[in-house]
Amino acid sequence: MSDFSEELKGPVTDDEVETSVLTGAGMHFPWLQTYIETVAIGGKRKKDFAQTTSACLSFIQEALLKHQWQQAAEYMYSYFQTLEDSDSYKRQAAPEIIWKLGSEILFYHPKSNMETFNTFADRMKNIGVMNYLKVSLQHALYLLHHGMLKDAKRNLSEAETWRHGENTSSRRILINLIQAYKGLLQYYTWSKKKMELSKLDKDDYAYNAVAQDVFNHSWKTSANISALIKIPGVWDPFVKSYVEMLEFYGDRDGAQEVLTNYAYDEKFPSNPNAHVYLYNFLKRQKAPRSKMISVLKILYQMVPSHKLMLEFHTLLRKSEKEEHRKLGLEVLFGVLDFAGCTKNITAWKYLAKYLKKTLMGNHLAWVQDEWNSRKNWWPSFHFSYFWAKSDWKEDTALACEKAFVAGLLLGKGCRYFRYILKQDHQILGKKIKRMKRSVKKYSIVNPRLSY
């Protein structure tokens, strides 16, 4: 195998200028044009590349996993032979594999730059015409990542007019996706125009012109996005953009219909964000509490630790239905089951307050229903002596809320509760005394059976 490392960094000779892929960062790829020409004449060199290409693919994958970009590039030099494989299936699959591997390498290679990537992408579009749309879309995303919005839009517009190949369902979806990304770029322009419009007075001479410009961009965006979001899939950024424009022009019914279909249509994959978007929309529209509860109830079943669960608890707590108020307690316990929420002081405050209110309301059974499934693991997970010391050191307010919950659930003999009780704190002293009295009165544990 040739020394690709030296070839990658070496100077370009006059003879190579016409047949090399040039860049501005000291990288050059004379081999790329060579292989393109070989494919163009039908790949007449008859060799058995199976073992070489298979080994190269394994080496490239390993190098990528280890972030060894230079080594991966060197192996790619040999892997290009797969474009001439005698196996027609492997030969047809080669362009897509080469594109995926090559684009990954060029994205991270320290010697790569924009020109290198763009040239590689353009070459790969022509080598694998069956992958033209995929490569074009991914190329556009690369340009977007680097802030080249005009180039990305031009790239998408060219791909949108591509007419080669069969009109398959997968091709139609790709076209819709390309149009939707183009719409997303138009949404970005619309958003900027909208911001510009908000700074103008309606009596300003430029107001009508800008307003018309905003409307034109919204129409283009809607046309490009609306087709995609009807296809089952996860289209979060497109749905959010489309709904924002519908709301801006006062079409609240249309916005709600889009969000409702996105959340509840069984053809679409399960997506927590769809329910988040619908809830936030209903909240903005000041919808009835029952509607918002029904949306968040599904989100709770999907992601019980979601940050909106505290809002869900608040809605349930204010409900007149007993089943809702009981669920409100369940939701708080559910949030604190997760390690990522153990330091959430708001959740502990809500639980401390709601536990006391529930017990004062003679709903001991509600608390026991939640506690019975947790009493074997919550004490060590939340209320150990270690956590008492650690929490008090890091956040005394958090420690006090947890201590109150620990006392109510485990009794005044709980080590977490006892540790916090013994701390001398001038500001929290009165609160700790009140906590001690409440635990004595409302704890669900018989003092003689305390942990």
Short mmCIF file of C-alpha atoms in Angstrom, two decimals:
data_model
loop_
_atom_site.label_atom_id
_atom_site.label_comp_id
_atom_site.label_asym_id
_atom_site.label_seq_id
_atom_site.Cartn_x
_atom_site.Cartn_y
_atom_site.Cartn_z
CA MET A 1 0.00 0.00 0.00
CA SER A 2 1.31 3.46 -0.93
CA ASP A 3 2.46 5.87 1.73
CA PHE A 4 -0.71 7.90 1.78
CA SER A 5 0.46 9.99 4.71
CA GLU A 6 3.34 11.45 2.71
CA GLU A 7 1.17 11.81 -0.38
CA LEU A 8 -1.48 13.59 1.65
CA LYS A 9 0.92 16.24 2.91
CA GLY A 10 3.41 16.36 0.09
CA PRO A 11 3.76 19.08 -2.56
CA VAL A 12 1.79 18.93 -5.76
CA THR A 13 3.84 18.67 -8.95
CA ASP A 14 2.91 20.42 -12.18
CA ASP A 15 1.90 17.10 -13.73
CA GLU A 16 -0.50 16.41 -10.90
CA VAL A 17 -2.28 19.75 -10.96
CA GLU A 18 -4.78 18.71 -13.60
CA THR A 19 -5.61 15.35 -12.00
CA SER A 20 -5.56 16.18 -8.32
CA VAL A 21 -8.22 17.28 -5.91
CA LEU A 22 -6.60 20.43 -4.53
CA THR A 23 -7.15 22.19 -1.23
CA GLY A 24 -5.81 25.26 0.46
CA ALA A 25 -4.47 23.47 3.53
CA GLY A 26 -1.59 21.40 2.17
CA MET A 27 -3.75 18.34 1.40
CA HIS A 28 -4.05 16.87 -2.07
CA PHE A 29 -5.67 13.72 -3.44
CA PRO A 30 -4.12 12.66 -6.77
CA TRP A 31 -5.57 9.19 -6.23
CA LEU A 32 -9.17 10.43 -6.24
CA GLN A 33 -9.15 11.55 -9.87
CA THR A 34 -7.28 8.36 -10.83
CA TYR A 35 -10.01 6.18 -9.38
CA ILE A 36 -12.75 8.30 -10.91
CA GLU A 37 -11.16 7.84 -14.33
CA THR A 38 -10.80 4.11 -13.75
CA VAL A 39 -14.51 3.86 -13.03
CA ALA A 40 -15.32 6.00 -16.05
CA ILE A 41 -13.65 3.53 -18.44
CA GLY A 42 -15.52 0.61 -16.90
CA GLY A 43 -13.02 -0.63 -14.31
CA LYS A 44 -11.23 -2.98 -16.74
CA ARG A 45 -8.44 -3.96 -14.34
CA LYS A 46 -9.36 -7.45 -13.25
CA LYS A 47 -8.14 -8.16 -9.73
CA ASP A 48 -9.54 -9.88 -6.74
CA PHE A 49 -9.96 -7.06 -4.27
CA ALA A 50 -12.26 -8.89 -1.84
CA GLN A 51 -9.69 -9.58 0.87
CA THR A 52 -7.96 -6.21 0.56
CA THR A 53 -11.14 -4.13 0.68
CA SER A 54 -12.61 -6.17 3.52
CA ALA A 55 -9.45 -5.74 5.60
CA CYS A 56 -9.27 -2.02 4.77
CA LEU A 57 -12.86 -1.51 5.83
CA SER A 58 -12.14 -3.10 9.21
CA PHE A 59 -8.98 -0.99 9.65
CA ILE A 60 -10.85 2.20 8.71
CA GLN A 61 -13.64 1.47 11.18
CA GLU A 62 -11.14 0.80 13.95
CA ALA A 63 -9.21 3.98 13.14
CA LEU A 64 -12.44 6.02 13.20
CA LEU A 65 -13.38 4.60 16.59
CA LYS A 66 -9.96 5.62 17.90
CA HIS A 67 -10.11 9.04 16.18
CA GLN A 68 -6.98 8.21 14.20
CA TRP A 69 -7.95 10.37 11.24
CA GLN A 70 -4.61 10.27 9.38
CA GLN A 71 -4.44 6.49 9.61
CA ALA A 72 -8.03 6.18 8.45
CA ALA A 73 -7.22 8.39 5.45
CA GLU A 74 -4.29 6.16 4.53
CA TYR A 75 -6.48 3.06 4.57
CA MET A 76 -9.07 4.86 2.45
CA TYR A 77 -6.45 5.03 -0.30
CA SER A 78 -6.71 1.26 -0.75
CA TYR A 79 -10.42 1.04 -0.04
CA PHE A 80 -11.18 3.05 -3.18
CA GLN A 81 -10.46 -0.17 -5.08
CA THR A 82 -13.91 -1.40 -4.12
CA LEU A 83 -15.29 0.86 -6.86
CA GLU A 84 -13.86 -1.72 -9.30
CA ASP A 85 -15.03 -4.84 -7.48
CA SER A 86 -16.15 -7.65 -9.79
CA ASP A 87 -19.12 -8.22 -7.49
CA SER A 88 -21.81 -5.91 -8.86
CA TYR A 89 -23.60 -5.64 -5.51
CA LYS A 90 -20.43 -4.50 -3.73
CA ARG A 91 -19.59 -2.15 -6.58
CA GLN A 92 -23.03 -0.49 -6.36
CA ALA A 93 -22.80 -0.19 -2.58
CA ALA A 94 -19.26 1.23 -2.66
CA PRO A 95 -20.04 4.93 -3.38
CA GLU A 96 -22.32 5.30 -0.36
CA ILE A 97 -19.82 3.56 1.95
CA ILE A 98 -16.94 5.65 0.62
CA TRP A 99 -18.98 8.82 1.07
CA LYS A 100 -19.89 8.01 4.66
CA LEU A 101 -16.34 7.04 5.60
CA GLY A 102 -14.63 9.77 3.60
CA SER A 103 -16.89 12.56 4.84
CA GLU A 104 -16.30 11.47 8.45
CA ILE A 105 -12.54 11.48 7.94
CA LEU A 106 -12.50 14.84 6.15
CA PHE A 107 -14.78 16.40 8.77
CA TYR A 108 -12.26 15.68 11.54
CA HIS A 109 -8.90 15.44 9.74
CA PRO A 110 -6.61 18.27 10.98
CA LYS A 111 -5.41 19.00 7.43
CA SER A 112 -8.87 19.10 5.92
CA ASN A 113 -10.77 22.28 5.11
CA MET A 114 -13.96 23.46 3.45
CA GLU A 115 -12.58 23.24 -0.08
CA THR A 116 -11.45 19.65 0.45
CA PHE A 117 -14.84 18.56 1.73
CA ASN A 118 -16.78 20.37 -0.99
CA THR A 119 -14.66 18.86 -3.76
CA PHE A 120 -15.00 15.37 -2.28
CA ALA A 121 -18.78 15.78 -1.99
CA ASP A 122 -19.12 16.97 -5.59
CA ARG A 123 -17.04 14.05 -6.85
CA MET A 124 -19.06 11.53 -4.88
CA LYS A 125 -22.32 12.89 -6.26
CA ASN A 126 -21.11 12.11 -9.77
CA ILE A 127 -19.65 8.69 -8.92
CA GLY A 128 -22.77 7.37 -7.26
CA VAL A 129 -25.71 8.96 -9.03
CA MET A 130 -28.03 6.71 -7.03
CA ASN A 131 -26.77 8.47 -3.90
CA TYR A 132 -26.87 11.96 -5.37
CA LEU A 133 -29.76 13.12 -3.19
CA LYS A 134 -28.34 11.68 0.04
CA VAL A 135 -24.91 13.15 -0.57
CA SER A 136 -26.41 16.51 -1.51
CA LEU A 137 -28.48 16.64 1.66
CA GLN A 138 -25.57 15.68 3.91
CA HIS A 139 -23.31 18.11 2.08
CA ALA A 140 -25.85 20.87 2.74
CA LEU A 141 -25.92 19.97 6.45
CA TYR A 142 -22.13 20.23 6.53
CA LEU A 143 -22.35 23.70 4.98
CA LEU A 144 -25.01 24.69 7.52
CA HIS A 145 -22.75 23.50 10.32
CA HIS A 146 -20.13 25.94 9.07
CA GLY A 147 -22.60 28.81 8.70
CA MET A 148 -22.59 28.83 4.90
CA LEU A 149 -26.32 29.32 4.48
CA LYS A 150 -26.29 30.59 0.89
CA ASP A 151 -24.14 27.69 -0.31
CA ALA A 152 -26.34 25.22 1.58
CA LYS A 153 -29.48 26.69 0.01
CA ARG A 154 -27.94 26.54 -3.47
CA ASN A 155 -26.93 22.94 -2.86
CA LEU A 156 -30.47 22.01 -1.78
CA SER A 157 -32.02 23.83 -4.76
CA GLU A 158 -29.81 21.87 -7.18
CA ALA A 159 -30.73 18.60 -5.47
CA GLU A 160 -34.42 19.51 -5.55
CA THR A 161 -34.35 19.57 -9.38
CA TRP A 162 -32.49 16.24 -9.73
CA ARG A 163 -34.55 14.01 -12.03
CA HIS A 164 -32.43 10.91 -12.62
CA GLY A 165 -33.40 7.48 -11.31
CA GLU A 166 -36.71 5.81 -10.50
CA ASN A 167 -39.46 7.69 -8.69
CA THR A 168 -39.51 5.40 -5.63
CA SER A 169 -41.10 6.13 -2.24
CA SER A 170 -37.68 6.50 -0.60
CA ARG A 171 -36.67 8.98 -3.31
CA ARG A 172 -39.85 11.00 -2.75
CA ILE A 173 -39.15 11.15 0.99
CA LEU A 174 -35.61 12.38 0.27
CA ILE A 175 -36.99 15.07 -2.03
CA ASN A 176 -39.46 16.11 0.68
CA LEU A 177 -36.62 16.20 3.22
CA ILE A 178 -34.47 18.33 0.92
CA GLN A 179 -37.38 20.71 0.36
CA ALA A 180 -38.05 20.84 4.10
CA TYR A 181 -34.45 21.75 4.90
CA LYS A 182 -34.68 24.41 2.26
CA GLY A 183 -37.83 25.55 4.03
CA LEU A 184 -35.95 25.61 7.32
CA LEU A 185 -33.43 27.99 5.77
CA GLN A 186 -36.29 30.13 4.53
CA TYR A 187 -37.75 30.04 8.05
CA TYR A 188 -34.44 31.38 9.36
CA THR A 189 -34.71 34.32 6.95
CA TRP A 190 -38.38 34.78 7.86
CA SER A 191 -37.49 34.82 11.55
CA LYS A 192 -34.93 37.57 10.99
CA LYS A 193 -37.42 39.57 8.90
CA LYS A 194 -40.04 39.12 11.61
CA MET A 195 -37.60 40.49 14.18
CA GLU A 196 -36.89 43.43 11.88
CA LEU A 197 -40.64 44.02 11.51
CA SER A 198 -41.18 44.03 15.28
CA LYS A 199 -38.78 46.97 15.60
CA LEU A 200 -40.68 49.10 13.09
CA ASP A 201 -43.65 51.31 13.80
CA LYS A 202 -46.74 50.56 11.70
CA ASP A 203 -46.66 54.14 10.46
CA ASP A 204 -43.06 53.74 9.28
CA TYR A 205 -42.73 53.97 5.49
CA ALA A 206 -40.73 50.71 5.42
CA TYR A 207 -43.25 48.71 7.46
CA ASN A 208 -45.46 47.52 4.56
CA ALA A 209 -42.49 46.45 2.46
CA VAL A 210 -40.97 44.42 5.29
CA ALA A 211 -44.37 42.92 6.19
CA GLN A 212 -44.82 41.77 2.59
CA ASP A 213 -41.32 40.32 2.61
CA VAL A 214 -42.11 38.41 5.81
CA PHE A 215 -45.31 37.04 4.25
CA ASN A 216 -43.50 35.92 1.08
CA HIS A 217 -40.89 34.01 3.07
CA SER A 218 -43.55 32.37 5.23
CA TRP A 219 -45.44 31.16 2.16
CA LYS A 220 -42.29 29.59 0.70
CA THR A 221 -41.40 28.00 4.02
CA SER A 222 -44.89 26.58 4.55
CA ALA A 223 -44.96 25.07 1.07
CA ASN A 224 -41.61 23.35 1.60
CA ILE A 225 -42.26 22.02 5.12
CA SER A 226 -45.95 21.05 5.06
CA ALA A 227 -45.45 18.02 2.78
CA LEU A 228 -42.73 16.49 4.97
CA ILE A 229 -44.52 16.70 8.32
CA LYS A 230 -47.44 14.68 6.93
CA ILE A 231 -45.10 11.72 6.44
CA PRO A 232 -44.69 9.55 9.59
CA GLY A 233 -41.38 10.42 11.23
CA VAL A 234 -39.68 12.62 13.80
CA TRP A 235 -39.70 16.14 12.38
CA ASP A 236 -39.27 18.32 15.49
CA PRO A 237 -37.48 21.39 14.05
CA PHE A 238 -39.78 21.48 11.03
CA VAL A 239 -42.96 21.17 13.10
CA LYS A 240 -41.83 23.90 15.53
CA SER A 241 -41.01 26.28 12.69
CA TYR A 242 -44.25 25.62 10.84
CA VAL A 243 -46.39 26.04 13.97
CA GLU A 244 -44.63 29.30 14.87
CA MET A 245 -45.57 30.76 11.50
CA LEU A 246 -49.17 29.54 11.74
CA GLU A 247 -49.49 31.17 15.16
CA PHE A 248 -47.89 34.38 13.92
CA TYR A 249 -50.58 34.71 11.25
CA GLY A 250 -53.37 33.84 13.69
CA ASP A 251 -54.14 30.34 12.39
CA ARG A 252 -54.38 28.77 15.86
CA ASP A 253 -56.74 26.03 14.70
CA GLY A 254 -54.28 25.02 12.00
CA ALA A 255 -51.39 25.04 14.48
CA GLN A 256 -53.32 22.90 16.96
CA GLU A 257 -54.28 20.44 14.23
CA VAL A 258 -50.65 20.03 13.16
CA LEU A 259 -49.48 19.49 16.76
CA THR A 260 -52.34 17.13 17.62
CA ASN A 261 -51.66 14.96 14.58
CA TYR A 262 -47.94 14.96 15.35
CA ALA A 263 -48.57 13.82 18.92
CA TYR A 264 -51.46 11.37 18.51
CA ASP A 265 -51.33 9.95 14.98
CA GLU A 266 -50.53 6.26 15.47
CA LYS A 267 -48.59 6.16 12.22
CA PHE A 268 -45.95 8.44 13.74
CA PRO A 269 -43.24 7.01 16.04
CA SER A 270 -43.55 7.64 19.76
CA ASN A 271 -42.01 11.07 20.44
CA PRO A 272 -42.07 12.83 23.84
CA ASN A 273 -41.28 16.18 22.19
CA ALA A 274 -44.53 16.04 20.23
CA HIS A 275 -46.46 16.12 23.51
CA VAL A 276 -44.21 18.86 24.89
CA TYR A 277 -44.94 21.06 21.85
CA LEU A 278 -48.68 20.43 22.13
CA TYR A 279 -48.69 21.21 25.86
CA ASN A 280 -46.72 24.44 25.40
CA PHE A 281 -49.12 25.50 22.65
CA LEU A 282 -52.17 24.81 24.86
CA LYS A 283 -50.49 26.69 27.68
CA ARG A 284 -49.93 29.72 25.42
CA GLN A 285 -53.59 29.56 24.38
CA LYS A 286 -54.70 29.34 28.03
CA ALA A 287 -56.49 26.07 27.34
CA PRO A 288 -58.58 24.37 30.03
CA ARG A 289 -56.60 22.58 32.72
CA SER A 290 -58.16 19.23 31.81
CA LYS A 291 -56.72 19.42 28.26
CA MET A 292 -53.23 20.19 29.52
CA ILE A 293 -53.45 17.39 32.09
CA SER A 294 -54.41 14.86 29.41
CA VAL A 295 -51.37 15.82 27.31
CA LEU A 296 -48.91 15.73 30.21
CA LYS A 297 -50.32 12.43 31.41
CA ILE A 298 -49.07 10.77 28.24
CA LEU A 299 -45.71 12.53 28.57
CA TYR A 300 -45.50 11.24 32.17
CA GLN A 301 -45.98 7.68 30.95
CA MET A 302 -43.19 8.18 28.42
CA VAL A 303 -40.66 10.25 30.43
CA PRO A 304 -41.55 10.33 34.17
CA SER A 305 -38.46 12.41 34.93
CA HIS A 306 -39.20 15.16 32.36
CA LYS A 307 -38.78 18.71 33.66
CA LEU A 308 -42.45 19.41 32.87
CA MET A 309 -43.50 16.86 35.49
CA LEU A 310 -43.31 19.52 38.19
CA GLU A 311 -45.78 21.62 36.19
CA PHE A 312 -47.86 18.48 35.77
CA HIS A 313 -47.87 18.01 39.53
CA THR A 314 -49.03 21.61 40.02
CA LEU A 315 -51.94 21.11 37.61
CA LEU A 316 -52.93 17.86 39.32
CA ARG A 317 -52.66 19.37 42.78
CA LYS A 318 -55.08 22.15 41.84
CA SER A 319 -57.60 19.76 40.30
CA GLU A 320 -60.87 19.05 42.06
CA LYS A 321 -60.70 15.38 41.11
CA GLU A 322 -59.36 13.10 43.83
CA GLU A 323 -57.74 10.78 41.27
CA HIS A 324 -55.76 13.75 39.95
CA ARG A 325 -54.57 14.77 43.40
CA LYS A 326 -53.47 11.18 44.09
CA LEU A 327 -51.63 11.11 40.77
CA GLY A 328 -49.92 14.35 41.79
CA LEU A 329 -48.20 12.48 44.63
CA GLU A 330 -47.22 9.63 42.32
CA VAL A 331 -45.66 12.06 39.86
CA LEU A 332 -43.37 13.58 42.50
CA PHE A 333 -42.17 10.19 43.67
CA GLY A 334 -41.64 9.24 40.02
CA VAL A 335 -39.44 12.27 39.36
CA LEU A 336 -37.23 11.53 42.36
CA ASP A 337 -36.76 7.91 41.33
CA PHE A 338 -34.18 9.10 38.83
CA ALA A 339 -30.55 9.79 39.72
CA GLY A 340 -30.50 12.95 37.61
CA CYS A 341 -33.22 14.50 39.78
CA THR A 342 -31.81 13.74 43.25
CA LYS A 343 -30.53 17.32 43.66
CA ASN A 344 -33.67 18.98 42.36
CA ILE A 345 -34.62 21.15 45.32
CA THR A 346 -37.94 22.16 43.75
CA ALA A 347 -39.02 18.53 43.52
CA TRP A 348 -38.08 17.94 47.17
CA LYS A 349 -39.90 21.10 48.27
CA TYR A 350 -43.02 20.01 46.43
CA LEU A 351 -42.83 16.50 47.87
CA ALA A 352 -42.23 17.72 51.43
CA LYS A 353 -45.18 20.12 51.26
CA TYR A 354 -47.49 17.70 49.47
CA LEU A 355 -46.68 14.77 51.72
CA LYS A 356 -47.65 16.80 54.77
CA LYS A 357 -50.83 18.06 53.07
CA THR A 358 -51.76 14.52 51.99
CA LEU A 359 -51.25 13.10 55.49
CA MET A 360 -53.16 16.00 57.06
CA GLY A 361 -55.97 15.20 54.64
CA ASN A 362 -56.18 11.62 55.95
CA HIS A 363 -54.82 10.02 52.79
CA LEU A 364 -52.26 7.77 54.43
CA ALA A 365 -53.09 5.02 51.91
CA TRP A 366 -51.88 7.23 49.03
CA VAL A 367 -48.50 7.63 50.68
CA GLN A 368 -48.22 3.96 51.55
CA ASP A 369 -49.06 2.97 47.96
CA GLU A 370 -46.05 4.95 46.74
CA TRP A 371 -43.73 4.10 49.60
CA ASN A 372 -44.24 0.32 49.64
CA SER A 373 -42.46 -0.11 46.30
CA ARG A 374 -39.60 2.17 47.34
CA LYS A 375 -38.94 1.46 51.01
CA ASN A 376 -36.27 -1.13 50.18
CA TRP A 377 -34.12 1.16 48.05
CA TRP A 378 -34.93 4.83 48.67
CA PRO A 379 -33.29 4.88 52.15
CA SER A 380 -29.86 4.07 50.67
CA PHE A 381 -30.52 5.95 47.43
CA HIS A 382 -31.59 9.22 49.08
CA PHE A 383 -31.37 9.09 52.86
CA SER A 384 -28.05 7.53 53.86
CA TYR A 385 -25.69 9.10 56.40
CA PHE A 386 -23.27 9.80 53.54
CA TRP A 387 -25.89 11.80 51.64
CA ALA A 388 -26.86 13.69 54.79
CA LYS A 389 -23.30 14.96 55.25
CA SER A 390 -22.82 15.63 51.55
CA ASP A 391 -26.14 17.44 51.07
CA TRP A 392 -25.68 19.60 54.16
CA LYS A 393 -22.23 20.63 52.96
CA GLU A 394 -23.38 21.46 49.42
CA ASP A 395 -26.88 22.86 49.94
CA THR A 396 -28.42 23.28 53.40
CA ALA A 397 -31.84 24.17 51.96
CA LEU A 398 -31.93 20.94 49.95
CA ALA A 399 -30.81 18.95 52.99
CA CYS A 400 -33.65 20.37 55.09
CA GLU A 401 -36.31 19.50 52.50
CA LYS A 402 -34.95 15.96 52.15
CA ALA A 403 -34.72 15.55 55.91
CA PHE A 404 -38.39 16.45 56.29
CA VAL A 405 -39.37 13.88 53.65
CA ALA A 406 -37.08 11.29 55.27
CA GLY A 407 -38.64 11.93 58.66
CA LEU A 408 -42.19 11.60 57.33
CA LEU A 409 -41.40 8.36 55.50
CA LEU A 410 -38.86 6.71 57.82
CA GLY A 411 -39.59 8.26 61.19
CA LYS A 412 -37.49 10.38 63.51
CA GLY A 413 -34.96 7.56 63.88
CA CYS A 414 -33.82 7.92 60.26
CA ARG A 415 -30.09 8.70 60.17
CA TYR A 416 -30.50 11.39 57.51
CA PHE A 417 -33.15 13.13 59.62
CA ARG A 418 -31.13 12.80 62.84
CA TYR A 419 -27.97 14.22 61.24
CA ILE A 420 -29.73 17.34 59.92
CA LEU A 421 -31.55 17.78 63.22
CA LYS A 422 -28.24 17.98 65.09
CA GLN A 423 -26.77 20.71 62.88
CA ASP A 424 -26.45 24.16 64.38
CA HIS A 425 -27.66 26.67 61.84
CA GLN A 426 -28.72 30.16 62.89
CA ILE A 427 -31.03 30.87 59.93
CA LEU A 428 -32.56 27.40 59.56
CA GLY A 429 -32.89 26.72 63.26
CA LYS A 430 -36.59 27.62 63.48
CA LYS A 431 -37.39 25.66 60.33
CA ILE A 432 -35.66 22.56 61.72
CA LYS A 433 -37.68 22.83 64.94
CA ARG A 434 -40.96 23.08 62.99
CA MET A 435 -39.85 20.13 60.90
CA LYS A 436 -39.21 18.08 64.04
CA ARG A 437 -42.72 18.79 65.37
CA SER A 438 -44.35 17.90 62.03
CA VAL A 439 -42.43 14.63 61.75
CA LYS A 440 -43.45 13.67 65.26
CA LYS A 441 -47.10 14.34 64.41
CA TYR A 442 -47.41 13.05 60.82
CA SER A 443 -44.72 10.40 60.21
CA ILE A 444 -46.14 7.20 58.73
CA VAL A 445 -43.72 5.11 60.80
CA ASN A 446 -44.31 4.01 64.40
CA PRO A 447 -41.47 5.61 66.40
CA ARG A 448 -40.55 2.27 67.89
CA LEU A 449 -40.01 0.84 64.42
CA SER A 450 -37.88 3.69 63.09
CA TYR A 451 -34.89 3.02 60.85
#
